């Protein structure tokens, strides 16, 4: 048990049952609440139906920590800061989630003579009695912050047990009938009660709760693997019910309108679901593998729409430069990086900024990920000949001000895009390259004329996503000697400002699924083409272009941007070094 976050536990002054205290009188006696404030709180409580303690906190009369610590002293029970508490998941789940959420309680520890249980309202006698009845053991309450408790519920009570149970139920249903018609599974009037439908619902709920970007359903020789990509890293759940895989694949094919009889070829589709209050667009990709069909589901949360540029994580100075660039009337701006680096998110954020009644915007995308009002969005369909090139030629006859091309895939698309940029249109697009400097060179390698690239290209943004250190379990540490070598390689002449800094690293806790990271943030480099760079491109002088780009005073590499975030405590040095290794050229900061 963590004695740092449990106050008042070591002296064993844990009460056996809650005392009945008048919280308003207690606060006024302690001088924390005036009589007039108490009357206002009582009136508000009568209208809202909330508990008086929560009403007083919400009205701002008393800080939550002061109230909770006073309760701890008066009731002689510990105050537990569960923000930094290391939960035993198996112990926590001995209290059913429904009961835990109803009574705002969570199991914290198993003592010799009973359970220590965190409660948002330790004076709730009814909750105390009900918890003892459910747990069939003596309960000792501790006071915890309600907000932290609600967040802990989402982190600890995941759907893994329910998923395993439903998979077992589905396996039993399939096992029970030798001639079971798989195509009839989950189809009919009672479709919502079918085990396969409930299993999928539970899988999606768990994925949305953990903010997963992808779900991988992978049948193996003797098991079924369900993996979720959370903050760019796959996390696995293995189940022995391997026969359930075929039923899951079939149901997903039905939902996405795919051919359920075709198991030999890959298929792609999409469907829309609502999970809780979130609207999720699901892209489905199936592929035949050794033991059946593997399915990958890409989850796109449409609830909040496109992000603002201020939410991307782009450094403020760079963001202001980028905002000025996208206001230019013509020219091409490229966003580059590998798959999954957030390129499309950046472009949608730019469109959100540019989307005004007086501006005509046309996009050619494969697929259309977010629906934007007032924007003419075209879904590429190569099966019927609707290619990027064909859409782009037609789009230019629609009198657009801005054209977004989902990806520069071939020479013809590149040349049409560059010529559109040269003839009065702002063209936004993406390209798969490692960094900004190599992007202009890649366009020439794809067959574009150097003079066309030099004339049309305004700027290139290269980006990656790095994981953010979990705020709830982070420690500070100084870099090792081997890490200082990397810092010198990245920062060059500025390395002295980074070598002796203290950096953050997550230990792992219930909030971050024991990874030490929670969420991701973009790191960026922005290269604006000036006259000298354009002349070097026009002359097809790659070495000169590269040298001039690195010498620009306003150009900062991806690695340097990540290192600055590590210095600010946003990400870890491990993430910085992982990024550096992924780049072809790790000497971008060396003079």
C-alpha positions as a Python dict, from the first residue, in 0.01 Angstrom:
ca = {
    (1, 'X'): (0, 0, 0),
    (2, 'X'): (130, 345, -90),
    (3, 'X'): (173, 539, 236),
    (4, 'X'): (260, 859, 51),
    (5, 'X'): (-93, 903, -79),
    (6, 'X'): (-283, 755, 216),
    (7, 'X'): (-295, 1001, 502),
    (8, 'X'): (-400, 887, 849),
    (9, 'X'): (-389, 514, 774),
    (10, 'X'): (-69, 419, 953),
    (11, 'X'): (-207, 492, 1301),
    (12, 'X'): (-504, 254, 1236),
    (13, 'X'): (-760, 512, 1345),
    (14, 'X'): (-1004, 384, 1085),
    (15, 'X'): (-1361, 410, 1201),
    (16, 'X'): (-1594, 112, 1185),
    (17, 'X'): (-1895, 305, 1054),
    (18, 'X'): (-1955, 658, 929),
    (19, 'X'): (-2057, 924, 1175),
    (20, 'X'): (-2350, 1149, 1101),
    (21, 'X'): (-2210, 1501, 1074),
    (22, 'X'): (-2389, 1818, 970),
    (23, 'X'): (-2143, 1931, 709),
    (24, 'X'): (-2277, 2288, 693),
    (25, 'X'): (-2245, 2336, 1072),
    (26, 'X'): (-1897, 2182, 1066),
    (27, 'X'): (-1775, 2423, 797),
    (28, 'X'): (-1922, 2730, 967),
    (29, 'X'): (-1770, 2629, 1303),
    (30, 'X'): (-1431, 2598, 1135),
    (31, 'X'): (-1472, 2945, 980),
    (32, 'X'): (-1458, 2805, 625),
    (33, 'X'): (-1818, 2900, 543),
    (34, 'X'): (-2025, 3202, 639),
    (35, 'X'): (-2390, 3179, 745),
    (36, 'X'): (-2503, 3360, 430),
    (37, 'X'): (-2304, 3123, 209),
    (38, 'X'): (-2458, 2827, 391),
    (39, 'X'): (-2808, 2959, 326),
    (40, 'X'): (-2728, 3012, -43),
    (41, 'X'): (-2588, 2659, -67),
    (42, 'X'): (-2895, 2511, 105),
    (43, 'X'): (-3125, 2695, -137),
    (44, 'X'): (-2920, 2575, -437),
    (45, 'X'): (-2921, 2220, -300),
    (46, 'X'): (-3300, 2227, -270),
    (47, 'X'): (-3332, 2319, -639),
    (48, 'X'): (-3060, 2090, -777),
    (49, 'X'): (-3098, 1786, -552),
    (50, 'X'): (-2720, 1753, -519),
    (51, 'X'): (-2549, 1671, -192),
    (52, 'X'): (-2467, 1976, 19),
    (53, 'X'): (-2092, 1913, 19),
    (54, 'X'): (-2081, 1896, -362),
    (55, 'X'): (-2301, 2207, -386),
    (56, 'X'): (-2066, 2406, -161),
    (57, 'X'): (-1764, 2298, -371),
    (58, 'X'): (-1936, 2372, -705),
    (59, 'X'): (-2039, 2719, -583),
    (60, 'X'): (-1674, 2789, -502),
    (61, 'X'): (-1735, 2860, -133),
    (62, 'X'): (-1484, 2599, -12),
    (63, 'X'): (-1199, 2427, -196),
    (64, 'X'): (-1256, 2054, -240),
    (65, 'X'): (-926, 1950, -79),
    (66, 'X'): (-993, 2163, 230),
    (67, 'X'): (-1338, 2010, 272),
    (68, 'X'): (-1214, 1655, 223),
    (69, 'X'): (-923, 1693, 465),
    (70, 'X'): (-1157, 1841, 723),
    (71, 'X'): (-1389, 1542, 678),
    (72, 'X'): (-1088, 1314, 720),
    (73, 'X'): (-1000, 1479, 1052),
    (74, 'X'): (-1354, 1492, 1186),
    (75, 'X'): (-1443, 1135, 1086),
    (76, 'X'): (-1098, 1002, 1174),
    (77, 'X'): (-1060, 828, 838),
    (78, 'X'): (-775, 851, 585),
    (79, 'X'): (-775, 1087, 287),
    (80, 'X'): (-652, 902, -23),
    (81, 'X'): (-516, 1084, -328),
    (82, 'X'): (-620, 825, -589),
    (83, 'X'): (-474, 1039, -866),
    (84, 'X'): (-140, 873, -784),
    (85, 'X'): (-272, 549, -637),
    (86, 'X'): (-154, 214, -777),
    (87, 'X'): (-472, 8, -810),
    (88, 'X'): (-489, -370, -790),
    (89, 'X'): (-724, -432, -1083),
    (90, 'X'): (-834, -777, -963),
    (91, 'X'): (-916, -638, -618),
    (92, 'X'): (-1103, -336, -756),
    (93, 'X'): (-1326, -553, -975),
    (94, 'X'): (-1450, -750, -673),
    (95, 'X'): (-1688, -457, -632),
    (96, 'X'): (-1923, -459, -935),
    (97, 'X'): (-1896, -152, -1156),
    (98, 'X'): (-2267, -71, -1128),
    (99, 'X'): (-2242, -63, -747),
    (100, 'X'): (-1916, 132, -753),
    (101, 'X'): (-2056, 403, -979),
    (102, 'X'): (-2388, 420, -795),
    (103, 'X'): (-2227, 481, -458),
    (104, 'X'): (-1921, 668, -588),
    (105, 'X'): (-1689, 411, -424),
    (106, 'X'): (-1386, 203, -514),
    (107, 'X'): (-1195, -76, -344),
    (108, 'X'): (-845, 41, -252),
    (109, 'X'): (-693, -225, -26),
    (110, 'X'): (-763, -558, 141),
    (111, 'X'): (-672, -522, 509),
    (112, 'X'): (-657, -809, 757),
    (113, 'X'): (-989, -713, 914),
    (114, 'X'): (-1172, -572, 612),
    (115, 'X'): (-1165, -367, 294),
    (116, 'X'): (-1043, -9, 268),
    (117, 'X'): (-1283, 161, 26),
    (118, 'X'): (-1258, 511, -118),
    (119, 'X'): (-1583, 707, -104),
    (120, 'X'): (-1673, 1048, -245),
    (121, 'X'): (-1925, 1082, 39),
    (122, 'X'): (-1806, 880, 342),
    (123, 'X'): (-2105, 1007, 544),
    (124, 'X'): (-2355, 819, 326),
    (125, 'X'): (-2480, 558, 577),
    (126, 'X'): (-2697, 380, 320),
    (127, 'X'): (-2401, 343, 79),
    (128, 'X'): (-2184, 211, 362),
    (129, 'X'): (-2440, -56, 458),
    (130, 'X'): (-2498, -159, 95),
    (131, 'X'): (-2125, -191, 25),
    (132, 'X'): (-2083, -417, 328),
    (133, 'X'): (-2376, -629, 210),
    (134, 'X'): (-2231, -666, -142),
    (135, 'X'): (-1873, -733, -32),
    (136, 'X'): (-1972, -956, 264),
    (137, 'X'): (-1685, -817, 468),
    (138, 'X'): (-1616, -526, 704),
    (139, 'X'): (-1573, -201, 514),
    (140, 'X'): (-1351, 88, 627),
    (141, 'X'): (-1418, 411, 437),
    (142, 'X'): (-1160, 661, 313),
    (143, 'X'): (-1239, 999, 161),
    (144, 'X'): (-1140, 1065, -202),
    (145, 'X'): (-1196, 1338, -461),
    (146, 'X'): (-1509, 1270, -663),
    (147, 'X'): (-1359, 1393, -992),
    (148, 'X'): (-1056, 1164, -957),
    (149, 'X'): (-1287, 876, -869),
    (150, 'X'): (-1496, 920, -1184),
    (151, 'X'): (-1184, 919, -1400),
    (152, 'X'): (-1053, 611, -1219),
    (153, 'X'): (-1379, 425, -1296),
    (154, 'X'): (-1320, 463, -1671),
    (155, 'X'): (-959, 349, -1641),
    (156, 'X'): (-1007, 50, -1409),
    (157, 'X'): (-1349, -85, -1510),
    (158, 'X'): (-1268, -173, -1868),
    (159, 'X'): (-1474, -420, -2072),
    (160, 'X'): (-1209, -694, -2087),
    (161, 'X'): (-1400, -931, -1858),
    (162, 'X'): (-1727, -868, -2041),
    (163, 'X'): (-1556, -924, -2377),
    (164, 'X'): (-1416, -1258, -2259),
    (165, 'X'): (-1755, -1361, -2119),
    (166, 'X'): (-1942, -1271, -2438),
    (167, 'X'): (-1680, -1446, -2652),
    (168, 'X'): (-1729, -1759, -2440),
    (169, 'X'): (-2109, -1731, -2481),
    (170, 'X'): (-2070, -1697, -2858),
    (171, 'X'): (-1832, -1995, -2867),
    (172, 'X'): (-2089, -2204, -2677),
    (173, 'X'): (-2360, -2105, -2925),
    (174, 'X'): (-2141, -2208, -3219),
    (175, 'X'): (-2032, -2529, -3045),
    (176, 'X'): (-2386, -2628, -2960),
    (177, 'X'): (-2497, -2671, -3321),
    (178, 'X'): (-2293, -2878, -3563),
    (179, 'X'): (-2482, -2744, -3864),
    (180, 'X'): (-2508, -2387, -3738),
    (181, 'X'): (-2577, -2143, -4024),
    (182, 'X'): (-2312, -1876, -3970),
    (183, 'X'): (-2474, -1643, -4222),
    (184, 'X'): (-2785, -1627, -3999),
    (185, 'X'): (-2585, -1524, -3696),
    (186, 'X'): (-2686, -1184, -3563),
    (187, 'X'): (-2956, -1138, -3827),
    (188, 'X'): (-3326, -1119, -3742),
    (189, 'X'): (-3569, -953, -3510),
    (190, 'X'): (-3366, -1018, -3196),
    (191, 'X'): (-3039, -899, -3351),
    (192, 'X'): (-2954, -674, -3054),
    (193, 'X'): (-2960, -977, -2822),
    (194, 'X'): (-2731, -1192, -3038),
    (195, 'X'): (-2402, -1272, -2859),
    (196, 'X'): (-2198, -1158, -3159),
    (197, 'X'): (-2369, -817, -3159),
    (198, 'X'): (-2325, -773, -2783),
    (199, 'X'): (-1961, -882, -2815),
    (200, 'X'): (-1895, -623, -3087),
    (201, 'X'): (-2073, -357, -2885),
    (202, 'X'): (-1854, -434, -2585),
    (203, 'X'): (-1538, -426, -2799),
    (204, 'X'): (-1634, -85, -2939),
    (205, 'X'): (-1723, 51, -2594),
    (206, 'X'): (-1386, -57, -2459),
    (207, 'X'): (-1204, 97, -2757),
    (208, 'X'): (-1384, 431, -2723),
    (209, 'X'): (-1322, 433, -2347),
    (210, 'X'): (-948, 382, -2397),
    (211, 'X'): (-940, 626, -2694),
    (212, 'X'): (-806, 358, -2928),
    (213, 'X'): (-751, 460, -3291),
    (214, 'X'): (-770, 105, -3432),
    (215, 'X'): (-907, -238, -3341),
    (216, 'X'): (-733, -549, -3479),
    (217, 'X'): (-927, -878, -3481),
    (218, 'X'): (-676, -1153, -3557),
    (219, 'X'): (-754, -1528, -3560),
    (220, 'X'): (-461, -1753, -3474),
    (221, 'X'): (-418, -2131, -3466),
    (222, 'X'): (-565, -2181, -3120),
    (223, 'X'): (-666, -1832, -2996),
    (224, 'X'): (-838, -1511, -3100),
    (225, 'X'): (-642, -1190, -3052),
    (226, 'X'): (-813, -853, -3015),
    (227, 'X'): (-561, -571, -3015),
    (228, 'X'): (-620, -199, -2973),
    (229, 'X'): (-383, 74, -3089),
    (230, 'X'): (-371, 325, -2805),
    (231, 'X'): (-144, 629, -2845),
    (232, 'X'): (22, 454, -3139),
    (233, 'X'): (104, 130, -2952),
    (234, 'X'): (-89, -198, -2976),
    (235, 'X'): (-230, -351, -2656),
    (236, 'X'): (-346, -712, -2670),
    (237, 'X'): (-624, -926, -2527),
    (238, 'X'): (-598, -1300, -2602),
    (239, 'X'): (-904, -1528, -2589),
    (240, 'X'): (-926, -1903, -2634),
    (241, 'X'): (-1260, -1875, -2818),
    (242, 'X'): (-1102, -1886, -3167),
    (243, 'X'): (-1430, -1985, -3340),
    (244, 'X'): (-1579, -1650, -3245),
    (245, 'X'): (-1350, -1483, -3501),
    (246, 'X'): (-1552, -1604, -3801),
    (247, 'X'): (-1875, -1478, -3647),
    (248, 'X'): (-1721, -1136, -3573),
    (249, 'X'): (-1587, -1104, -3927),
    (250, 'X'): (-1920, -1202, -4076),
    (251, 'X'): (-2113, -951, -3868),
    (252, 'X'): (-1867, -672, -3953),
    (253, 'X'): (-1900, -754, -4324),
    (254, 'X'): (-2278, -729, -4298),
    (255, 'X'): (-2253, -395, -4116),
    (256, 'X'): (-2014, -250, -4376),
    (257, 'X'): (-2194, -387, -4682),
    (258, 'X'): (-1920, -626, -4792),
    (259, 'X'): (-1957, -960, -4973),
    (260, 'X'): (-1999, -1218, -4697),
    (261, 'X'): (-1930, -1507, -4935),
    (262, 'X'): (-1591, -1372, -5046),
    (263, 'X'): (-1316, -1495, -4812),
    (264, 'X'): (-1027, -1523, -5057),
    (265, 'X'): (-974, -1153, -5136),
    (266, 'X'): (-923, -842, -4920),
    (267, 'X'): (-1222, -609, -4892),
    (268, 'X'): (-1271, -253, -4768),
    (269, 'X'): (-1584, -88, -4632),
    (270, 'X'): (-1715, 146, -4368),
    (271, 'X'): (-2011, 199, -4136),
    (272, 'X'): (-2125, 442, -3869),
    (273, 'X'): (-2206, 363, -3506),
    (274, 'X'): (-2289, 554, -3191),
    (275, 'X'): (-2111, 452, -2872),
    (276, 'X'): (-2243, 635, -2568),
    (277, 'X'): (-2252, 999, -2675),
    (278, 'X'): (-1976, 954, -2936),
    (279, 'X'): (-2044, 932, -3312),
    (280, 'X'): (-1786, 695, -3458),
    (281, 'X'): (-1710, 639, -3826),
    (282, 'X'): (-1555, 292, -3870),
    (283, 'X'): (-1335, 201, -4168),
    (284, 'X'): (-1314, -175, -4221),
    (285, 'X'): (-1033, -366, -4390),
    (286, 'X'): (-1043, -746, -4420),
    (287, 'X'): (-759, -971, -4533),
    (288, 'X'): (-738, -1351, -4572),
    (289, 'X'): (-473, -1500, -4342),
    (290, 'X'): (-362, -1851, -4247),
    (291, 'X'): (-641, -1914, -3992),
    (292, 'X'): (-931, -1717, -4135),
    (293, 'X'): (-972, -1347, -4203),
    (294, 'X'): (-801, -1065, -4018),
    (295, 'X'): (-999, -742, -3972),
    (296, 'X'): (-867, -397, -3888),
    (297, 'X'): (-1115, -130, -3782),
    (298, 'X'): (-1004, 235, -3797),
    (299, 'X'): (-1212, 446, -3557),
    (300, 'X'): (-1277, 808, -3648),
    (301, 'X'): (-1458, 1007, -3382),
    (302, 'X'): (-1686, 1252, -3561),
    (303, 'X'): (-1835, 1398, -3242),
    (304, 'X'): (-1609, 1700, -3208),
    (305, 'X'): (-1527, 1738, -3578),
    (306, 'X'): (-1197, 1877, -3702),
    (307, 'X'): (-955, 2023, -3448),
    (308, 'X'): (-855, 2389, -3438),
    (309, 'X'): (-497, 2465, -3537),
    (310, 'X'): (-436, 2572, -3177),
    (311, 'X'): (-514, 2216, -3058),
    (312, 'X'): (-257, 2035, -3272),
    (313, 'X'): (46, 2105, -3056),
    (314, 'X'): (225, 2312, -3319),
    (315, 'X'): (461, 2563, -3149),
    (316, 'X'): (297, 2904, -3140),
    (317, 'X'): (556, 3083, -3356),
    (318, 'X'): (533, 2809, -3619),
    (319, 'X'): (152, 2803, -3602),
    (320, 'X'): (130, 3176, -3673),
    (321, 'X'): (362, 3136, -3973),
    (322, 'X'): (150, 2844, -4098),
    (323, 'X'): (-173, 3043, -4055),
    (324, 'X'): (-23, 3324, -4265),
    (325, 'X'): (85, 3077, -4534),
    (326, 'X'): (-260, 2920, -4574),
    (327, 'X'): (-407, 3267, -4627),
    (328, 'X'): (-202, 3308, -4947),
    (329, 'X'): (-420, 3323, -5260),
    (330, 'X'): (-222, 3065, -5458),
    (331, 'X'): (63, 2817, -5428),
    (332, 'X'): (109, 2465, -5292),
    (333, 'X'): (152, 2366, -4926),
    (334, 'X'): (242, 2005, -4850),
    (335, 'X'): (208, 1818, -4521),
    (336, 'X'): (438, 1516, -4502),
    (337, 'X'): (510, 1221, -4279),
    (338, 'X'): (449, 845, -4258),
    (339, 'X'): (107, 682, -4227),
    (340, 'X'): (-56, 764, -3893),
    (341, 'X'): (144, 1082, -3829),
    (342, 'X'): (-160, 1312, -3829),
    (343, 'X'): (-123, 1471, -4175),
    (344, 'X'): (-495, 1461, -4253),
    (345, 'X'): (-580, 1609, -3913),
    (346, 'X'): (-349, 1905, -3986),
    (347, 'X'): (-507, 1962, -4328),
    (348, 'X'): (-861, 1947, -4189),
    (349, 'X'): (-762, 2198, -3922),
    (350, 'X'): (-634, 2429, -4196),
    (351, 'X'): (-960, 2387, -4392),
    (352, 'X'): (-1159, 2463, -4078),
    (353, 'X'): (-968, 2792, -4051),
    (354, 'X'): (-1021, 2872, -4420),
    (355, 'X'): (-1384, 2758, -4449),
    (356, 'X'): (-1581, 3082, -4497),
    (357, 'X'): (-1891, 3170, -4701),
    (358, 'X'): (-1680, 3361, -4953),
    (359, 'X'): (-1438, 3075, -5023),
    (360, 'X'): (-1501, 2779, -5255),
    (361, 'X'): (-1322, 2464, -5132),
    (362, 'X'): (-1311, 2129, -5314),
    (363, 'X'): (-1141, 1817, -5179),
    (364, 'X'): (-1044, 1487, -5342),
    (365, 'X'): (-999, 1225, -5068),
    (366, 'X'): (-956, 852, -5024),
    (367, 'X'): (-1143, 817, -4798),
    (368, 'X'): (-1337, 1122, -4680),
    (369, 'X'): (-1262, 1112, -4306),
    (370, 'X'): (-1451, 1412, -4164),
    (371, 'X'): (-1754, 1582, -4311),
    (372, 'X'): (-1712, 1957, -4337),
    (373, 'X'): (-2003, 2197, -4401),
    (374, 'X'): (-1982, 2415, -4711),
    (375, 'X'): (-1693, 2205, -4853),
    (376, 'X'): (-1740, 1997, -5170),
    (377, 'X'): (-1580, 1667, -5070),
    (378, 'X'): (-1527, 1399, -5335),
    (379, 'X'): (-1464, 1034, -5244),
    (380, 'X'): (-1210, 871, -5478),
    (381, 'X'): (-1337, 549, -5637),
    (382, 'X'): (-1077, 397, -5867),
    (383, 'X'): (-1303, 98, -5950),
    (384, 'X'): (-1526, 329, -6155),
    (385, 'X'): (-1242, 548, -6281),
    (386, 'X'): (-1287, 830, -6029),
    (387, 'X'): (-915, 885, -5966),
    (388, 'X'): (-735, 1178, -5806),
    (389, 'X'): (-630, 1299, -6152),
    (390, 'X'): (-983, 1289, -6292),
    (391, 'X'): (-1136, 1459, -5989),
    (392, 'X'): (-866, 1726, -5991),
    (393, 'X'): (-921, 1807, -6360),
    (394, 'X'): (-1295, 1840, -6301),
    (395, 'X'): (-1249, 2034, -5976),
    (396, 'X'): (-1050, 2305, -6153),
    (397, 'X'): (-1353, 2366, -6379),
    (398, 'X'): (-1570, 2423, -6068),
    (399, 'X'): (-1408, 2763, -5994),
    (400, 'X'): (-1246, 2669, -5659),
    (401, 'X'): (-1034, 2900, -5447),
    (402, 'X'): (-880, 2614, -5250),
    (403, 'X'): (-823, 2253, -5355),
    (404, 'X'): (-727, 1975, -5116),
    (405, 'X'): (-574, 1661, -5268),
    (406, 'X'): (-572, 1370, -5024),
    (407, 'X'): (-235, 1240, -5144),
    (408, 'X'): (20, 1305, -5420),
    (409, 'X'): (39, 950, -5556),
    (410, 'X'): (174, 980, -5910),
    (411, 'X'): (343, 1212, -6157),
    (412, 'X'): (22, 1323, -6327),
    (413, 'X'): (-146, 1424, -5999),
    (414, 'X'): (167, 1611, -5891),
    (415, 'X'): (190, 1807, -6217),
    (416, 'X'): (-180, 1900, -6222),
    (417, 'X'): (-158, 2011, -5859),
    (418, 'X'): (152, 2223, -5923),
    (419, 'X'): (0, 2387, -6229),
    (420, 'X'): (-321, 2458, -6036),
    (421, 'X'): (-111, 2624, -5767),
    (422, 'X'): (68, 2830, -6032),
    (423, 'X'): (-258, 2945, -6194),
    (424, 'X'): (-433, 3107, -5897),
    (425, 'X'): (-539, 2828, -5661),
    (426, 'X'): (-423, 2740, -5312),
    (427, 'X'): (-347, 2366, -5320),
    (428, 'X'): (-310, 2161, -5002),
    (429, 'X'): (-193, 1800, -5010),
    (430, 'X'): (9, 1525, -4841),
    (431, 'X'): (313, 1323, -4937),
    (432, 'X'): (487, 1027, -4771),
    (433, 'X'): (837, 1154, -4696),
    (434, 'X'): (1048, 1156, -4382),
    (435, 'X'): (1112, 1529, -4347),
    (436, 'X'): (1043, 1866, -4508),
    (437, 'X'): (1376, 1903, -4692),
    (438, 'X'): (1339, 1572, -4878),
    (439, 'X'): (985, 1653, -4991),
    (440, 'X'): (1074, 1904, -5262),
    (441, 'X'): (1336, 1662, -5390),
    (442, 'X'): (1077, 1380, -5393),
    (443, 'X'): (846, 1586, -5618),
    (444, 'X'): (1127, 1616, -5874),
    (445, 'X'): (1203, 1244, -5840),
    (446, 'X'): (835, 1174, -5916),
    (447, 'X'): (881, 1346, -6254),
    (448, 'X'): (775, 1705, -6184),
    (449, 'X'): (976, 1971, -6366),
    (450, 'X'): (1216, 2152, -6129),
    (451, 'X'): (1099, 2497, -6251),
    (452, 'X'): (736, 2397, -6176),
    (453, 'X'): (822, 2290, -5819),
    (454, 'X'): (1028, 2606, -5763),
    (455, 'X'): (750, 2831, -5892),
    (456, 'X'): (451, 2669, -5720),
    (457, 'X'): (570, 2532, -5386),
    (458, 'X'): (513, 2770, -5093),
    (459, 'X'): (598, 2560, -4789),
    (460, 'X'): (633, 2209, -4650),
    (461, 'X'): (524, 2089, -4306),
    (462, 'X'): (673, 1762, -4181),
    (463, 'X'): (521, 1606, -3872),
    (464, 'X'): (516, 1311, -3633),
    (465, 'X'): (313, 1217, -3326),
    (466, 'X'): (492, 1154, -2995),
    (467, 'X'): (334, 1022, -2676),
    (468, 'X'): (273, 1260, -2386),
    (469, 'X'): (400, 1170, -2041),
    (470, 'X'): (119, 1076, -1802),
    (471, 'X'): (76, 1364, -1556),
    (472, 'X'): (-39, 1130, -1280),
    (473, 'X'): (261, 898, -1254),
    (474, 'X'): (555, 1097, -1390),
    (475, 'X'): (895, 1109, -1222),
    (476, 'X'): (1183, 1341, -1296),
    (477, 'X'): (1529, 1224, -1393),
    (478, 'X'): (1852, 1358, -1542),
    (479, 'X'): (1973, 1222, -1879),
    (480, 'X'): (2234, 947, -1880),
    (481, 'X'): (2574, 1002, -2039),
    (482, 'X'): (2473, 804, -2347),
    (483, 'X'): (2164, 1023, -2379),
    (484, 'X'): (2373, 1338, -2361),
    (485, 'X'): (2548, 1223, -2679),
    (486, 'X'): (2210, 1207, -2854),
    (487, 'X'): (2120, 1551, -2719),
    (488, 'X'): (2442, 1698, -2865),
    (489, 'X'): (2361, 1531, -3197),
    (490, 'X'): (2012, 1684, -3203),
    (491, 'X'): (2073, 2029, -3055),
    (492, 'X'): (2422, 2109, -3186),
    (493, 'X'): (2535, 2447, -3051),
    (494, 'X'): (2228, 2467, -2825),
    (495, 'X'): (2302, 2136, -2649),
    (496, 'X'): (2425, 2304, -2328),
    (497, 'X'): (2069, 2429, -2270),
    (498, 'X'): (1940, 2070, -2268),
    (499, 'X'): (2215, 1848, -2125),
    (500, 'X'): (2167, 1946, -1761),
    (501, 'X'): (1789, 1962, -1764),
    (502, 'X'): (1564, 1729, -1563),
    (503, 'X'): (1320, 1535, -1781),
    (504, 'X'): (994, 1354, -1708),
    (505, 'X'): (923, 983, -1744),
    (506, 'X'): (601, 800, -1649),
    (507, 'X'): (607, 505, -1407),
    (508, 'X'): (273, 366, -1525),
    (509, 'X'): (-60, 386, -1342),
    (510, 'X'): (-431, 307, -1384),
    (511, 'X'): (-486, 632, -1575),
    (512, 'X'): (-241, 539, -1852),
    (513, 'X'): (-293, 159, -1860),
    (514, 'X'): (49, 124, -1696),
    (515, 'X'): (228, 264, -2003),
    (516, 'X'): (355, 590, -1851),
    (517, 'X'): (196, 783, -2139),
    (518, 'X'): (-144, 939, -2196),
    (519, 'X'): (-237, 1098, -2529),
    (520, 'X'): (-19, 1220, -2814),
    (521, 'X'): (97, 1554, -2947),
    (522, 'X'): (232, 1659, -3285),
    (523, 'X'): (592, 1764, -3343),
    (524, 'X'): (657, 1969, -3655),
    (525, 'X'): (910, 2129, -3884),
    (526, 'X'): (814, 2403, -4128),
    (527, 'X'): (1020, 2489, -4435),
    (528, 'X'): (917, 2802, -4627),
    (529, 'X'): (1065, 2837, -4973),
    (530, 'X'): (1245, 3167, -5028),
    (531, 'X'): (1417, 3299, -5343),
    (532, 'X'): (1747, 3118, -5277),
    (533, 'X'): (1576, 2782, -5216),
    (534, 'X'): (1359, 2828, -5526),
    (535, 'X'): (1668, 2905, -5739),
    (536, 'X'): (1844, 2593, -5608),
    (537, 'X'): (1540, 2383, -5700),
    (538, 'X'): (1511, 2547, -6042),
    (539, 'X'): (1873, 2453, -6106),
    (540, 'X'): (1803, 2102, -5968),
    (541, 'X'): (2095, 2150, -5727),
    (542, 'X'): (1994, 1912, -5449),
    (543, 'X'): (2305, 1959, -5234),
    (544, 'X'): (2272, 2338, -5238),
    (545, 'X'): (1900, 2319, -5162),
    (546, 'X'): (1964, 2090, -4862),
    (547, 'X'): (2243, 2311, -4723),
    (548, 'X'): (2044, 2633, -4763),
    (549, 'X'): (1737, 2478, -4599),
    (550, 'X'): (1936, 2368, -4293),
    (551, 'X'): (2098, 2710, -4264),
    (552, 'X'): (1766, 2897, -4254),
    (553, 'X'): (1733, 3073, -3919),
    (554, 'X'): (1359, 3004, -3896),
    (555, 'X'): (1393, 2629, -3973),
    (556, 'X'): (1396, 2384, -3684),
    (557, 'X'): (1408, 2007, -3725),
    (558, 'X'): (1149, 1755, -3605),
    (559, 'X'): (1398, 1618, -3353),
    (560, 'X'): (1463, 1964, -3212),
    (561, 'X'): (1090, 2032, -3177),
    (562, 'X'): (1051, 1703, -2987),
    (563, 'X'): (1351, 1785, -2766),
    (564, 'X'): (1194, 2119, -2670),
    (565, 'X'): (873, 1936, -2575),
    (566, 'X'): (1078, 1699, -2358),
    (567, 'X'): (1238, 2000, -2186),
    (568, 'X'): (889, 2136, -2115),
    (569, 'X'): (791, 1800, -1962),
    (570, 'X'): (533, 1721, -2232),
    (571, 'X'): (704, 1409, -2367),
    (572, 'X'): (989, 1184, -2256),
    (573, 'X'): (1346, 1155, -2381),
    (574, 'X'): (1265, 797, -2487),
    (575, 'X'): (1007, 934, -2732),
    (576, 'X'): (1258, 1189, -2862),
    (577, 'X'): (1520, 923, -2929),
    (578, 'X'): (1263, 694, -3091),
    (579, 'X'): (1175, 978, -3329),
    (580, 'X'): (1540, 1049, -3407),
    (581, 'X'): (1606, 684, -3493),
    (582, 'X'): (1306, 683, -3730),
    (583, 'X'): (1455, 969, -3933),
    (584, 'X'): (1702, 898, -4212),
    (585, 'X'): (1929, 1183, -4108),
    (586, 'X'): (1995, 1205, -3734),
    (587, 'X'): (2244, 1490, -3762),
    (588, 'X'): (2001, 1772, -3839),
    (589, 'X'): (2115, 1975, -3541),
    (590, 'X'): (2487, 1935, -3601),
    (591, 'X'): (2671, 2230, -3749),
}
